[in-house]
């Protein structure tokens, strides 16, 4: 019985330690540890955080970084920092289903070598696990060393969620036509098709 109680206490202490470590601030998000989409590539260069950075943040290939497990204990405002190289470039930050925020980086002395330039903005995170997507905005993005999330005493309003549905069904007035008879055409609409034109 004592052994069982000791093992339970040990497991409980491990659970508490791992929970508190998950929410310690600042949260460091190495660029190379994100899920990378589009043309994004990792390059090893001494002097960067983790001795790596990510480049080819191209708008034409819809390049973006995705962090699917950013955990915080409390909902609210956090400072979001980017450590980048190159000329000042805009990019967006989208947290969960909230409207995105645009941040413009600062110029750094070199595109492919430290030191990095630091720019920051404020984001709203929900308590628990958050998904953060970082993508291009109007032009190619900067080279990125890392992102950081810090606590702050500043407050922003909780952003609105992105609307993905329209209050009006635009297909109600649509008419589907085809040059030839097609048995599957009737399945392309939510209303009965009287005849195929």
mmCIF file of C-alpha atoms in Angstrom:
data_model
loop_
_atom_site.group_PDB
_atom_site.id
_atom_site.type_symbol
_atom_site.label_atom_id
_atom_site.label_comp_id
_atom_site.label_asym_id
_atom_site.label_seq_id
_atom_site.Cartn_x
_atom_site.Cartn_y
_atom_site.Cartn_z
ATOM 1 C CA UNK A 1 0.000 0.000 0.000
ATOM 2 C CA UNK A 2 2.829 2.410 0.877
ATOM 3 C CA UNK A 3 4.547 1.645 -2.431
ATOM 4 C CA UNK A 4 1.333 2.322 -4.328
ATOM 5 C CA UNK A 5 0.825 5.616 -2.484
ATOM 6 C CA UNK A 6 4.455 6.626 -3.114
ATOM 7 C CA UNK A 7 4.141 5.812 -6.833
ATOM 8 C CA UNK A 8 0.893 7.784 -7.063
ATOM 9 C CA UNK A 9 2.485 10.788 -5.317
ATOM 10 C CA UNK A 10 5.483 10.599 -7.653
ATOM 11 C CA UNK A 11 3.265 10.460 -10.755
ATOM 12 C CA UNK A 12 1.158 13.342 -9.454
ATOM 13 C CA UNK A 13 4.270 15.480 -8.895
ATOM 14 C CA UNK A 14 5.491 14.699 -12.430
ATOM 15 C CA UNK A 15 2.120 15.713 -13.830
ATOM 16 C CA UNK A 16 2.201 19.021 -11.931
ATOM 17 C CA UNK A 17 5.771 19.764 -13.072
ATOM 18 C CA UNK A 18 5.031 19.009 -16.736
ATOM 19 C CA UNK A 19 1.853 21.136 -16.585
ATOM 20 C CA UNK A 20 3.681 24.145 -15.178
ATOM 21 C CA UNK A 21 6.521 23.786 -17.683
ATOM 22 C CA UNK A 22 4.070 23.849 -20.586
ATOM 23 C CA UNK A 23 2.869 27.315 -19.617
ATOM 24 C CA UNK A 24 6.154 28.973 -18.607
ATOM 25 C CA UNK A 25 6.818 32.281 -20.295
ATOM 26 C CA UNK A 26 8.411 33.330 -22.501
ATOM 27 C CA UNK A 27 7.439 30.625 -24.969
ATOM 28 C CA UNK A 28 10.167 30.218 -27.598
ATOM 29 C CA UNK A 29 8.914 29.116 -31.020
ATOM 30 C CA UNK A 30 11.947 28.261 -33.136
ATOM 31 C CA UNK A 31 11.109 28.913 -36.788
ATOM 32 C CA UNK A 32 12.566 25.571 -37.870
ATOM 33 C CA UNK A 33 10.314 23.680 -35.410
ATOM 34 C CA UNK A 34 7.059 24.879 -37.000
ATOM 35 C CA UNK A 35 5.225 22.889 -39.638
ATOM 36 C CA UNK A 36 6.521 24.648 -42.753
ATOM 37 C CA UNK A 37 4.367 25.126 -45.859
ATOM 38 C CA UNK A 38 5.003 26.549 -49.325
ATOM 39 C CA UNK A 39 8.637 27.287 -50.184
ATOM 40 C CA UNK A 40 9.905 27.674 -46.588
ATOM 41 C CA UNK A 41 13.329 26.093 -46.056
ATOM 42 C CA UNK A 42 15.594 25.619 -43.034
ATOM 43 C CA UNK A 43 19.207 26.796 -43.273
ATOM 44 C CA UNK A 44 21.945 26.120 -40.726
ATOM 45 C CA UNK A 45 23.984 29.221 -39.823
ATOM 46 C CA UNK A 46 25.996 29.709 -36.653
ATOM 47 C CA UNK A 47 24.836 32.578 -34.466
ATOM 48 C CA UNK A 48 21.087 32.153 -34.926
ATOM 49 C CA UNK A 49 18.977 30.732 -32.107
ATOM 50 C CA UNK A 50 19.390 26.979 -32.507
ATOM 51 C CA UNK A 51 21.982 27.775 -35.223
ATOM 52 C CA UNK A 52 19.201 27.712 -37.834
ATOM 53 C CA UNK A 53 16.803 30.100 -39.563
ATOM 54 C CA UNK A 54 13.983 29.754 -42.105
ATOM 55 C CA UNK A 55 13.969 31.488 -45.498
ATOM 56 C CA UNK A 56 12.009 31.582 -48.787
ATOM 57 C CA UNK A 57 8.878 33.016 -47.108
ATOM 58 C CA UNK A 58 7.185 33.531 -50.487
ATOM 59 C CA UNK A 59 3.705 34.881 -51.153
ATOM 60 C CA UNK A 60 3.331 33.074 -54.521
ATOM 61 C CA UNK A 61 3.619 29.658 -52.864
ATOM 62 C CA UNK A 62 1.374 30.604 -49.900
ATOM 63 C CA UNK A 63 4.260 29.985 -47.491
ATOM 64 C CA UNK A 64 3.357 29.875 -43.813
ATOM 65 C CA UNK A 65 4.491 28.629 -40.410
ATOM 66 C CA UNK A 66 2.059 26.564 -38.318
ATOM 67 C CA UNK A 67 2.326 25.968 -34.571
ATOM 68 C CA UNK A 68 -0.470 23.658 -33.441
ATOM 69 C CA UNK A 69 0.274 23.306 -29.732
ATOM 70 C CA UNK A 70 0.934 26.691 -28.106
ATOM 71 C CA UNK A 71 -0.318 26.331 -24.545
ATOM 72 C CA UNK A 72 -0.958 29.031 -21.953
ATOM 73 C CA UNK A 73 -2.715 28.845 -18.589
ATOM 74 C CA UNK A 74 -4.713 32.066 -18.849
ATOM 75 C CA UNK A 75 -6.672 33.642 -21.673
ATOM 76 C CA UNK A 76 -5.662 37.177 -22.501
ATOM 77 C CA UNK A 77 -3.142 39.494 -24.121
ATOM 78 C CA UNK A 78 0.421 38.382 -24.830
ATOM 79 C CA UNK A 79 3.318 40.117 -26.541
ATOM 80 C CA UNK A 80 4.382 38.364 -29.752
ATOM 81 C CA UNK A 81 7.962 38.993 -30.932
ATOM 82 C CA UNK A 82 9.623 38.079 -34.217
ATOM 83 C CA UNK A 83 13.394 37.818 -34.660
ATOM 84 C CA UNK A 84 14.083 38.270 -38.372
ATOM 85 C CA UNK A 85 16.679 39.241 -40.964
ATOM 86 C CA UNK A 86 16.434 41.191 -44.209
ATOM 87 C CA UNK A 87 14.488 44.309 -45.075
ATOM 88 C CA UNK A 88 11.273 45.290 -43.303
ATOM 89 C CA UNK A 89 8.448 43.029 -44.483
ATOM 90 C CA UNK A 90 4.825 42.519 -43.409
ATOM 91 C CA UNK A 91 3.349 39.187 -42.381
ATOM 92 C CA UNK A 92 0.181 38.110 -40.588
ATOM 93 C CA UNK A 93 -0.387 36.249 -37.343
ATOM 94 C CA UNK A 94 -3.635 34.294 -37.011
ATOM 95 C CA UNK A 95 -4.504 32.753 -33.642
ATOM 96 C CA UNK A 96 -7.196 30.059 -33.623
ATOM 97 C CA UNK A 97 -10.301 31.364 -35.453
ATOM 98 C CA UNK A 98 -9.685 35.031 -34.628
ATOM 99 C CA UNK A 99 -9.104 37.809 -37.144
ATOM 100 C CA UNK A 100 -5.480 38.047 -38.124
ATOM 101 C CA UNK A 101 -3.018 40.742 -37.065
ATOM 102 C CA UNK A 102 -0.399 42.214 -39.420
ATOM 103 C CA UNK A 103 3.109 42.922 -38.135
ATOM 104 C CA UNK A 104 5.910 44.642 -40.067
ATOM 105 C CA UNK A 105 9.456 43.548 -39.271
ATOM 106 C CA UNK A 106 12.420 45.906 -39.010
ATOM 107 C CA UNK A 107 15.512 46.088 -41.221
ATOM 108 C CA UNK A 108 18.550 44.050 -40.207
ATOM 109 C CA UNK A 109 22.146 44.388 -41.500
ATOM 110 C CA UNK A 110 22.071 41.129 -43.521
ATOM 111 C CA UNK A 111 19.532 38.738 -45.032
ATOM 112 C CA UNK A 112 21.293 35.492 -44.137
ATOM 113 C CA UNK A 113 23.334 36.202 -41.002
ATOM 114 C CA UNK A 114 22.807 37.544 -37.480
ATOM 115 C CA UNK A 115 22.147 39.891 -35.823
ATOM 116 C CA UNK A 116 18.379 39.734 -36.068
ATOM 117 C CA UNK A 117 15.974 42.650 -35.890
ATOM 118 C CA UNK A 118 13.168 42.408 -33.326
ATOM 119 C CA UNK A 119 9.598 43.616 -33.870
ATOM 120 C CA UNK A 120 6.565 42.930 -31.701
ATOM 121 C CA UNK A 121 2.801 43.214 -31.447
ATOM 122 C CA UNK A 122 0.069 41.975 -29.126
ATOM 123 C CA UNK A 123 -2.002 38.841 -29.651
ATOM 124 C CA UNK A 124 -4.891 37.272 -27.776
ATOM 125 C CA UNK A 125 -4.513 33.640 -26.668
ATOM 126 C CA UNK A 126 -7.201 31.371 -25.235
ATOM 127 C CA UNK A 127 -6.509 29.373 -22.063
ATOM 128 C CA UNK A 128 -5.212 25.939 -23.029
ATOM 129 C CA UNK A 129 -3.916 24.950 -26.450
ATOM 130 C CA UNK A 130 -3.812 27.519 -29.279
ATOM 131 C CA UNK A 131 -3.032 27.237 -32.992
ATOM 132 C CA UNK A 132 -0.890 29.994 -34.500
ATOM 133 C CA UNK A 133 -0.498 30.458 -38.255
ATOM 134 C CA UNK A 134 2.028 32.979 -39.595
ATOM 135 C CA UNK A 135 1.815 33.811 -43.302
ATOM 136 C CA UNK A 136 2.770 36.360 -45.942
ATOM 137 C CA UNK A 137 0.889 39.642 -46.292
ATOM 138 C CA UNK A 138 0.925 41.471 -49.676
ATOM 139 C CA UNK A 139 4.584 40.548 -50.423
ATOM 140 C CA UNK A 140 7.301 38.039 -49.568
ATOM 141 C CA UNK A 141 8.082 37.744 -45.870
ATOM 142 C CA UNK A 142 11.366 38.101 -43.970
ATOM 143 C CA UNK A 143 13.849 35.395 -43.047
ATOM 144 C CA UNK A 144 12.920 34.192 -39.557
ATOM 145 C CA UNK A 145 15.073 32.984 -36.678
ATOM 146 C CA UNK A 146 12.354 32.544 -34.048
ATOM 147 C CA UNK A 147 9.167 33.881 -32.501
ATOM 148 C CA UNK A 148 8.594 34.493 -28.796
ATOM 149 C CA UNK A 149 5.475 34.918 -26.663
ATOM 150 C CA UNK A 150 5.813 37.033 -23.498
ATOM 151 C CA UNK A 151 3.500 38.086 -20.697
ATOM 152 C CA UNK A 152 2.493 41.751 -20.729
ATOM 153 C CA UNK A 153 0.525 44.200 -18.630
ATOM 154 C CA UNK A 154 -0.981 45.713 -21.812
ATOM 155 C CA UNK A 155 -4.479 44.602 -22.772
ATOM 156 C CA UNK A 156 -6.179 44.274 -26.142
ATOM 157 C CA UNK A 157 -9.815 43.436 -26.801
ATOM 158 C CA UNK A 158 -10.587 39.803 -27.501
ATOM 159 C CA UNK A 159 -10.606 39.699 -31.330
ATOM 160 C CA UNK A 160 -13.668 38.769 -33.313
ATOM 161 C CA UNK A 161 -13.847 35.324 -34.844
ATOM 162 C CA UNK A 162 -13.567 35.095 -38.608
ATOM 163 C CA UNK A 163 -16.943 34.619 -40.302
ATOM 164 C CA UNK A 164 -16.787 31.699 -42.704
ATOM 165 C CA UNK A 165 -20.461 31.588 -43.673
ATOM 166 C CA UNK A 166 -22.646 34.179 -45.318
ATOM 167 C CA UNK A 167 -26.110 35.119 -43.996
ATOM 168 C CA UNK A 168 -27.502 34.689 -47.525
ATOM 169 C CA UNK A 169 -27.229 31.631 -49.759
ATOM 170 C CA UNK A 170 -25.941 33.014 -53.057
ATOM 171 C CA UNK A 171 -26.648 29.711 -54.804
ATOM 172 C CA UNK A 172 -30.428 30.170 -54.396
ATOM 173 C CA UNK A 173 -30.525 32.238 -57.570
ATOM 174 C CA UNK A 174 -27.978 30.140 -59.432
ATOM 175 C CA UNK A 175 -28.935 28.013 -62.377
ATOM 176 C CA UNK A 176 -26.837 25.035 -63.348
ATOM 177 C CA UNK A 177 -26.630 24.324 -67.054
ATOM 178 C CA UNK A 178 -24.766 21.784 -69.122
ATOM 179 C CA UNK A 179 -24.221 21.187 -72.794
ATOM 180 C CA UNK A 180 -24.930 17.455 -72.499
ATOM 181 C CA UNK A 181 -27.218 15.330 -70.346
ATOM 182 C CA UNK A 182 -25.426 14.333 -67.179
ATOM 183 C CA UNK A 183 -26.919 12.127 -64.446
ATOM 184 C CA UNK A 184 -24.693 13.606 -61.727
ATOM 185 C CA UNK A 185 -25.686 17.212 -62.449
ATOM 186 C CA UNK A 186 -28.730 16.994 -60.161
ATOM 187 C CA UNK A 187 -26.428 16.373 -57.181
ATOM 188 C CA UNK A 188 -24.630 19.715 -57.623
ATOM 189 C CA UNK A 189 -27.476 21.769 -56.179
ATOM 190 C CA UNK A 190 -29.584 21.758 -53.031
ATOM 191 C CA UNK A 191 -32.827 22.290 -54.949
ATOM 192 C CA UNK A 192 -34.607 20.079 -57.486
ATOM 193 C CA UNK A 193 -33.537 20.497 -61.080
ATOM 194 C CA UNK A 194 -36.539 20.533 -63.436
ATOM 195 C CA UNK A 195 -34.541 20.082 -66.564
ATOM 196 C CA UNK A 196 -31.061 20.371 -67.870
ATOM 197 C CA UNK A 197 -30.396 23.047 -70.430
#
